[in-house]
Amino acid sequence: MNGDDPASRQGNGRRQRHALRQHWWAWAAMALVVGVVLVASIDTSPSRGVSEQRRYALSVQLKCLQCVGESVAASQAPLAVQFREEIDSQMRQGRTDDEILAFFAQRYGQEVLLTPPSSGLGALVWVVPVVVVAAGVLGLAGVFARWRREAGARASEEDRTLVAGELARRHQDRDPEPAGPRDPDG
Amino acid sequence: MSRRTAALVGVVAVVAAAFVWLLATHSPSASTPTGSAAVGRLAPALTGTTLAGSAFDLDDLRGDWVVVNFFATWCPPCVAEHPELVRFADDNRDRAQVVSVAFDDTDERVAAFFRENGGDWPVLTGDTGAASLDYGVVKLPESYVVDPNGTVVAKLDGGVTADELQAVIDGRTP
Amino acid sequence: MNRALGLAGLLVGLGGCVIGIGVLAEGLRRDRPHLLRMGLPYALVSLAGAVLSTIAMQRALITRDYTVEFVFDHGSSSTPPLFNVAAMWSALEGSILLWGLVLAGFTVAVAWRFRRRLEDPLVAWALITMFAVGVFFFGLMLTAANPFRGVVPPVGYDGPGPNPLLQNHILMAFHPPMLYLGYVGFTVPFAFAIAALVTGRVGEGWLVETRRWTLLSWGFLTAGIILGAWWSYEVLGWGGYWKWDPVENASFLPWLTGTAYLHSVMVQERRGMLRVWNLSLLCATFALTILGTFLTRSGVVESVHAFSSGSVGPILLGFFAVIVAVSVGLIGWRGDQLRSPGRIDSPVSREGAFLANNALFAAFAFVVLLGTVFPLIVEAVNGERLSVGVPFFSRMTMPIGFALLTLMAVAPVLPWRKGTGEVLRERLWWPAWGGVAATVFALAVGATGPTVVLAFGLAGFAAGSAIRQLVLATRRQGWRGLVGRANGGMVVHLGTILVAVAFAASTSYIRQAEVTLAQGQTSTVAGHEFTYLGSRTVERDNRVEVISEVRVDGGRVYEPRLNRYRMGGMTIGTPSVRVGPTEDVYLSVSSTPDPVTGEVTIRVIVQPLVVWLWIGGGVMVVGTVLSLFPGRRRDPTAPASAPVAERGARRDAEIVT
C-alpha cells in the first residue's frame, strides 16, 4: 500500500519520497479539504413546514406513554397514532419544533419528553458526565505532570547491555541478511 | 492501607451502597405511567355536542363537581367500570355531574351502550381526540374530577369505583 | 418423572459446588495437594447435575409434560420444534437453568485447562470462586426461580407456548445463548482476579492465563448483542435495532468495561502498570453482568425485554451487592501491594493511547449507566417523573464515539514508551488520506450534515490505520500476519468501524412513512414505488397469518405479514425487508385489510447501510477468533523495556505481537 517495507528499501531514497509527509502544508491541505467538505455538507433544508422527516424527528423525541419503552415514532398504539396525527396538524399550523414538544409536555408532563430537561434536578444527567470526564482528564494530566517531574528512574548501563544483547540475538535468529544499519522508519 | 486508597475505597463503597439502596427501594409496580399535568390546574376547555343533540360546555357546570370520564365501548375495563359511574351519578344528583367522552367510537354504538348499561348524563362523541390530548389521557378509561371552582383535583385511571369518586368529592383521600 | 429428574439434577449440581468449595477450602487450609486435585471431579459433578436438569427440562418440553409448571406456562403442543427447544430460555426460570448449565460448563473447562496445576492455590481459589457463583445459581433455582415447580394440569390442558415475540424468529434460538456464553464467560477472569487478590499474587501471570478466556467471552457477548439487535430489526416492526432500552444498555455495559479491559491489560502485560485498574475493570464487568440480569428480571426499569418475577429481583440485587462488596474490599485490602512500579513516559505513546481509550470507555459506560438509572434517581429524590431516551444517548455518546474512532486511527501506529510527531506524520500519512477520501466520498454520494460526514471521515482514517497494520504484518509474516492479538485486533477494529458507520448512516438518514393502499394501488415513498397486490390468509398450527403482497419498484414481491397467535390472541407483525448493500427497504403491515374497503396500512422504512451492521458484527467475531490463535509471541524471557532512545523505542514497537 505505501511501500513501508523496511527490509527492501534503502533509507535515502525513502526519505526523499516520504519528505512530503513531514511538510506542514501537506497536512494543512488535508485539513482544508476536510473543512471544505464539512462546510459543503451543512444541511440547509428548512426545519419548518410539513414533512415526513420532520414528523419522524419530532416523534422519536416523544415517549409513547401507553406502551413500554417505545417512542411515538416506533409504536402503533392508539395513543402514538393520535400523537403523530397531532404533530401533523401542528406542523400544518406552522408551529416550531419547540412549540410542538412543549404542547405535549404541558399536557402529559416532563415524562413524555425523551430528552431530559435542561434545568432543575433533571439537568444533572447532562452535567454530571461532563464534570466527571473533566475531572478524570484533569486527574490524568496531574498524574502525568507528576511523573514528568519525578522522571528520575533511568535505565542503568546494565539494562542497556541486557537489551542490546537480546536485540542482537533476536536479529540473528530472524534476519538472514547481515545486521546492517536498519531503516529507523520501518 | 494508605490514606488515599482508603478514601478511594470509601467513596466507591458509598456510591455502590447508595446505588443498591436505590434499586432495592424502587418498587416497579407503584410506578404506572400516569403522567398527567392536568391535575391541580383549571380544567381544559371541553365543549361539543352531546349524543342527545344539545350543546355542551364544561364551564356551564361551575359550582358542581364534575367527573369527566374518557371511555370507549370497545374497551373492556370501560365497560366494567360503567355500573360504578351509574351508582355514583345516582347517589350525587344534587351536587355532581358525570360527563362521558367517547374515544374513537361511533354514535350508534355509544347510544346502544348507554341504552343497555344505563346512565343519563351528557355524552360527547365524534371528534374528541383534541379533548383527550388536552387532558393528557394515556390509557382508557380515565376519569378526571373537577371541583366546583373548575380545577382538576384528581385523576383516576384503570377503572373507578363509586366509593373512590365519593371519597374525592367528600374531600377524603381516596 | 421430569420434575424428579430435574430437581435431582439441581441438587447434584448444588452438591457438587458446595462440597467442591468445602474440599478445596480444606485442602488450602491444611495444605493437602490431593484434596486440591479434587477440583476437577467436583466440577464434573456439578456439570453432570446441570446437564441432567437441562435434559429433564427439554424432555418435559418435548413431551409437553404439563405437570411441570414451567412447561404449563410456556409450552404448547403447537410450538414448532426449534422454538420448543428455545422455549427453555424464553422465560425466567429456564434462562437461569441455561445460565447454570453454561457456568458449570465453564467451571469444568477451567478445571480441565489447569488440570496439571490444580494444586496451585491460585487455581484453587479461582475454582472456589466459580463454585460459589455456581452455589448462587443452583440455590436460586432451588428456591425463588425453580424451573421444576409442579402443578396439576386440568384434563386436556394445552399450554400457551412461549411469548409470541420470542417464537417469531429463528434468531431467538441463538441470541440468548450467545449472550449467556458471554455473560457467564466473564466469571472466569473474575474468578482469577479474586484468586489473585486473595492469594496476594497480583503479578502478571494470571493475566496471561485468562486473557484468552476474556477474549472468548467478549466475542460471545459481541455476537449476542449484534444478534439481539438483528432480532429487534427483524421482528419488532419499526425498523430499529438499538434504542438504548435499559435491557439493551444492561448488555452493553459489561461489553464496554470488557473492551476497556482487553486494551488496558496489554499495558499491564507490557509495562506492569494499571494493576488496580485492571482488576477493578474485571470485577466491574462481572458485577455488571449480574446487574444486567437483575434489570432484566426484576422489572425495576421499564423495558420491552423485562419480565418481572417476584422475589428473584431482590436476590439478584443482593448477589450484586455481595460481588461489589467483596471486590471493593479485596482491592482495598491489597491496594498498596498493587501499586504499579512503572510510569508512563509520555502521553504520546501506545500506553498513553490505551489510557485514553480506557478513560473514554469508562466515560461511555458511565453515561450509559447514568442514563439508564437516572429516572429512578430523580423519582427517589423528588418524586418527579422524567424520561431519558434516545436523544440523550445519541447526543452524549456521539462525541465519545468520535474520540474513540480518532484514537482507533492513531493508537495502532504509536510506539510504546514515547512517540514523536515525525513518526506519527510518517505513519499516518495514508490513513489520513483515507479519512479525507472518505469525507469526499460521503459528500459525493449525497451525505448531508457535518456529523455524519465527519463520522465517515474518522472511520476512513481509522480503517486506513488498521489496514496499514494488517498490510505491514502480512508482508512481514505472510498469513500469520492476520492472526494473533494485535493483528486479529485490527480485524476487530475494522468490524467496529463498519458498525459505527452503518449506525451513523442508518440512524441519520432513516426515512419512514405510512401508506394506506387499496388493492392494485401504488404509492411512492423515498423514491421507491410500492404496489399493493392483495392479501391472503394462511392457517398454521399456532397462528393465523395474514400475508400482504407488495411489489417494490416493479420488481420482486415482498410479503410482510401479521400473525395472530391462537393462544392469548396476541398479534405480531413479521416485517419483510429488501436487503441491499446500500439501502434496506423495510415493509411492515400496521393493520389487517379493512373489511369494507380492503385497504391496508403499510409502514415503509428506508434506511441506508443497515446490512453493514450485521456484516461488521461478523467481522468483529472473525477478528476475535483470529486473535484467539497464538500470534508471534515475544520471548517471555526477553526484557520488556528498552532505553527511551528513539531507535530502541522503535524496535520495541516493531516486535509487538
PDB file of N, CA and C in Angstrom, chain B residues 72 74-82 140-141 158-160:
ATOM      1  N   ALA B  72     -64.373   4.144  25.945  1.00  0.00           N
ATOM      2  CA  ALA B  72     -64.759   3.665  24.616  1.00  0.00           C
ATOM      3  C   ALA B  72     -65.536   2.384  24.805  1.00  0.00           C
ATOM      4  N   TRP B  74     -65.353  -0.173  23.064  1.00  0.00           N
ATOM      5  CA  TRP B  74     -64.542  -1.353  22.713  1.00  0.00           C
ATOM      6  C   TRP B  74     -63.488  -1.674  23.768  1.00  0.00           C
ATOM      7  N   CYS B  75     -63.561  -0.945  24.903  1.00  0.00           N
ATOM      8  CA  CYS B  75     -62.507  -1.119  25.900  1.00  0.00           C
ATOM      9  C   CYS B  75     -63.090  -1.839  27.118  1.00  0.00           C
ATOM     10  N   PRO B  76     -62.683  -3.097  27.345  1.00  0.00           N
ATOM     11  CA  PRO B  76     -63.315  -3.893  28.402  1.00  0.00           C
ATOM     12  C   PRO B  76     -63.334  -3.247  29.795  1.00  0.00           C
ATOM     13  N   PRO B  77     -62.211  -2.667  30.268  1.00  0.00           N
ATOM     14  CA  PRO B  77     -62.302  -2.063  31.612  1.00  0.00           C
ATOM     15  C   PRO B  77     -63.295  -0.897  31.669  1.00  0.00           C
ATOM     16  N   CYS B  78     -63.525  -0.250  30.505  1.00  0.00           N
ATOM     17  CA  CYS B  78     -64.502   0.844  30.484  1.00  0.00           C
ATOM     18  C   CYS B  78     -65.910   0.288  30.713  1.00  0.00           C
ATOM     19  N   VAL B  79     -66.161  -0.828  30.063  1.00  0.00           N
ATOM     20  CA  VAL B  79     -67.454  -1.474  30.231  1.00  0.00           C
ATOM     21  C   VAL B  79     -67.616  -1.911  31.684  1.00  0.00           C
ATOM     22  N   ALA B  80     -66.516  -2.405  32.252  1.00  0.00           N
ATOM     23  CA  ALA B  80     -66.578  -2.924  33.620  1.00  0.00           C
ATOM     24  C   ALA B  80     -66.852  -1.830  34.632  1.00  0.00           C
ATOM     25  N   GLU B  81     -66.312  -0.627  34.409  1.00  0.00           N
ATOM     26  CA  GLU B  81     -66.479   0.421  35.425  1.00  0.00           C
ATOM     27  C   GLU B  81     -67.831   1.134  35.318  1.00  0.00           C
ATOM     28  N   HIS B  82     -68.532   0.913  34.217  1.00  0.00           N
ATOM     29  CA  HIS B  82     -69.718   1.719  33.957  1.00  0.00           C
ATOM     30  C   HIS B  82     -70.771   1.687  35.081  1.00  0.00           C
ATOM     31  N   LEU B 140     -57.325   4.352  28.251  1.00  0.00           N
ATOM     32  CA  LEU B 140     -58.725   4.315  28.664  1.00  0.00           C
ATOM     33  C   LEU B 140     -58.940   3.174  29.652  1.00  0.00           C
ATOM     34  N   PRO B 141     -59.879   3.295  30.594  1.00  0.00           N
ATOM     35  CA  PRO B 141     -60.622   4.516  30.883  1.00  0.00           C
ATOM     36  C   PRO B 141     -59.873   5.421  31.867  1.00  0.00           C
ATOM     37  N   GLY B 158     -57.721   3.394  35.012  1.00  0.00           N
ATOM     38  CA  GLY B 158     -57.838   1.944  35.070  1.00  0.00           C
ATOM     39  C   GLY B 158     -59.107   1.472  35.753  1.00  0.00           C
ATOM     40  N   GLY B 159     -60.210   2.200  35.588  1.00  0.00           N
ATOM     41  CA  GLY B 159     -61.486   1.749  36.164  1.00  0.00           C
ATOM     42  C   GLY B 159     -61.705   2.327  37.550  1.00  0.00           C
ATOM     43  N   VAL B 160     -62.752   3.117  37.708  1.00  0.00           N
ATOM     44  CA  VAL B 160     -63.015   3.749  39.009  1.00  0.00           C
ATOM     45  C   VAL B 160     -64.125   2.981  39.733  1.00  0.00           C
TER      46      VAL B 160
END
